[in-house]
Amino acid sequence: MKEGDDGTPDEVDDLDLALIRAAQGGIALSSRPYEALAKELAIGEGEVLERLSRLLELEVIRRFSATIGHRALGIVANAMIVWRVPPEDAERVGGIMASFDEVTHCYERAERPEWPYNLYTVVHSPSREECRKVAAEISRKVGITEYQVLFSEREFKKTGARI
């Protein structure tokens, strides 16, 4: 995919960007959810669907999903689990960790002398004890015993990436 001077793929125009921004604000829960986007952008509903399909094909948009208020569903504990994984095993171990349903994020980051952890997973569960059990299960499955479970104390902001 070729990119322009600003890093935006050549196949993405200003209307595509406006559509992405509008969709990020939320899509109406209705029988015709794209109709409001079409009206906002002064284009047809069919064009909205065509553009979204193309943006998905280009992998500019990865997916559409609902945002669930997990606390309202009883999922009140979340933890970042930091793992010390030999760099040569990071890809294999990260893939296994990412396969757990309870894991919502799995990242590799550079370790530091004062912080030797290089893999990070985020787990959401009904309780802190459940988070600890998931961490122990992951540990057993991947054979990594050097880890810490860090629980969130307070949420200041939570949002997806936006353009």
XYZ file of C-alpha atoms in Angstrom:
163
model
C 0.000 0.000 0.000
C 1.570 3.285 -1.106
C 1.591 6.168 1.335
C 1.365 9.897 0.788
C 3.602 12.498 2.411
C 1.519 12.459 5.598
C 1.698 8.651 6.008
C -1.920 8.129 4.941
C -2.358 5.363 2.345
C -2.933 6.823 -1.137
C -6.178 4.843 -1.392
C -7.662 6.778 1.565
C -9.203 10.157 0.777
C -10.565 12.983 2.942
C -14.089 11.558 2.857
C -12.769 8.200 4.100
C -11.082 9.987 7.003
C -14.288 11.894 7.784
C -16.207 8.601 7.722
C -13.723 6.975 10.106
C -13.958 9.928 12.501
C -17.759 9.855 12.387
C -17.875 6.086 12.986
C -15.491 6.405 15.944
C -18.103 8.558 17.641
C -20.450 5.595 17.715
C -22.880 3.980 15.334
C -26.612 4.124 16.042
C -28.212 0.976 17.378
C -30.981 0.737 14.793
C -32.173 -1.321 11.843
C -30.222 1.060 9.536
C -27.101 1.964 11.511
C -25.225 3.504 8.564
C -28.033 5.855 7.589
C -27.055 8.455 10.220
C -23.421 8.353 9.056
C -24.560 8.868 5.477
C -26.671 11.880 6.462
C -23.851 13.378 8.522
C -21.466 13.107 5.559
C -24.071 14.054 2.917
C -23.545 10.843 0.941
C -25.675 7.811 0.250
C -25.953 4.893 2.633
C -24.641 2.601 -0.125
C -21.505 4.718 -0.451
C -20.925 4.477 3.306
C -21.098 0.678 3.057
C -18.821 0.568 -0.009
C -16.239 2.804 1.634
C -16.291 0.847 4.891
C -15.887 -2.433 2.990
C -12.909 -1.019 1.085
C -11.321 0.336 4.276
C -11.704 -3.098 5.873
C -10.109 -4.719 2.800
C -7.207 -2.260 2.965
C -6.919 -3.025 6.692
C -7.237 0.676 7.488
C -10.141 -0.443 9.687
C -9.526 -3.790 11.358
C -13.000 -4.475 12.700
C -16.260 -3.112 14.019
C -17.185 -4.066 17.539
C -19.452 -3.150 20.385
C -17.942 -1.596 23.476
C -19.248 -3.439 26.490
C -19.509 -1.863 29.932
C -17.714 -4.806 31.529
C -18.207 -3.538 35.088
C -21.991 -3.640 34.592
C -21.592 -7.311 33.644
C -19.718 -8.115 36.863
C -16.215 -8.090 35.387
C -14.731 -5.745 37.969
C -11.102 -6.862 38.274
C -8.430 -6.238 35.718
C -4.733 -6.782 35.882
C -1.673 -6.180 33.812
C 0.543 -9.203 34.165
C 4.194 -8.511 33.425
C 6.356 -11.428 32.339
C 10.110 -11.975 32.131
C 10.506 -14.053 28.988
C 13.791 -14.913 27.247
C 13.809 -12.753 24.081
C 14.256 -15.798 21.850
C 11.023 -17.276 23.273
C 8.925 -14.089 23.147
C 7.162 -14.842 19.854
C 6.167 -18.388 20.839
C 5.197 -17.494 24.400
C 3.343 -14.339 23.326
C 1.287 -16.362 20.854
C 0.260 -18.831 23.542
C -0.577 -16.052 26.007
C -2.664 -14.251 23.390
C -4.721 -17.414 22.822
C -6.291 -17.216 26.289
C -9.850 -15.862 26.147
C -9.289 -13.836 29.314
C -6.332 -11.976 27.746
C -7.471 -8.789 26.013
C -4.038 -7.337 25.234
C -0.642 -8.951 24.775
C 2.450 -6.859 24.014
C 6.198 -7.200 23.868
C 8.263 -4.248 25.072
C 11.960 -3.713 25.648
C 13.160 -4.644 29.098
C 15.252 -2.238 31.179
C 17.926 -2.936 33.794
C 15.567 -1.665 36.509
C 12.507 -3.422 34.997
C 13.294 -6.838 33.500
C 9.804 -7.613 32.173
C 9.309 -7.745 28.410
C 5.865 -9.318 27.827
C 2.669 -7.723 29.072
C -0.808 -9.211 29.165
C -4.053 -7.640 30.354
C -6.690 -9.861 31.942
C -10.277 -9.003 32.939
C -12.161 -11.207 35.415
C -14.949 -11.070 37.993
C -12.399 -10.985 40.856
C -8.747 -10.396 41.638
C -8.469 -14.026 42.671
C -9.715 -15.074 39.216
C -7.048 -12.838 37.608
C -4.395 -14.541 39.749
C -5.707 -17.969 38.695
C -5.518 -16.988 35.012
C -1.948 -15.760 35.529
C -1.014 -19.061 37.196
C -2.638 -21.028 34.371
C -0.762 -19.009 31.737
C 2.457 -19.499 33.719
C 1.983 -23.277 33.773
C 1.151 -23.423 30.077
C 4.147 -21.353 28.890
C 6.639 -22.411 31.566
C 7.424 -18.851 32.662
C 7.511 -18.355 36.429
C 8.928 -14.827 36.670
C 5.886 -12.570 36.571
C 3.953 -10.021 38.597
C 0.226 -9.344 38.657
C -0.469 -5.589 38.797
C -4.072 -4.651 39.517
C -5.665 -1.412 38.406
C -6.474 0.843 41.327
C -8.297 3.580 39.430
C -9.234 4.326 35.823
C -8.534 7.854 34.638
C -9.236 7.321 30.956
C -10.149 4.493 28.647
C -10.596 4.904 24.915
C -9.497 3.241 21.717
C -7.057 4.820 19.294
C -8.635 7.656 17.332
C -7.702 9.692 14.291
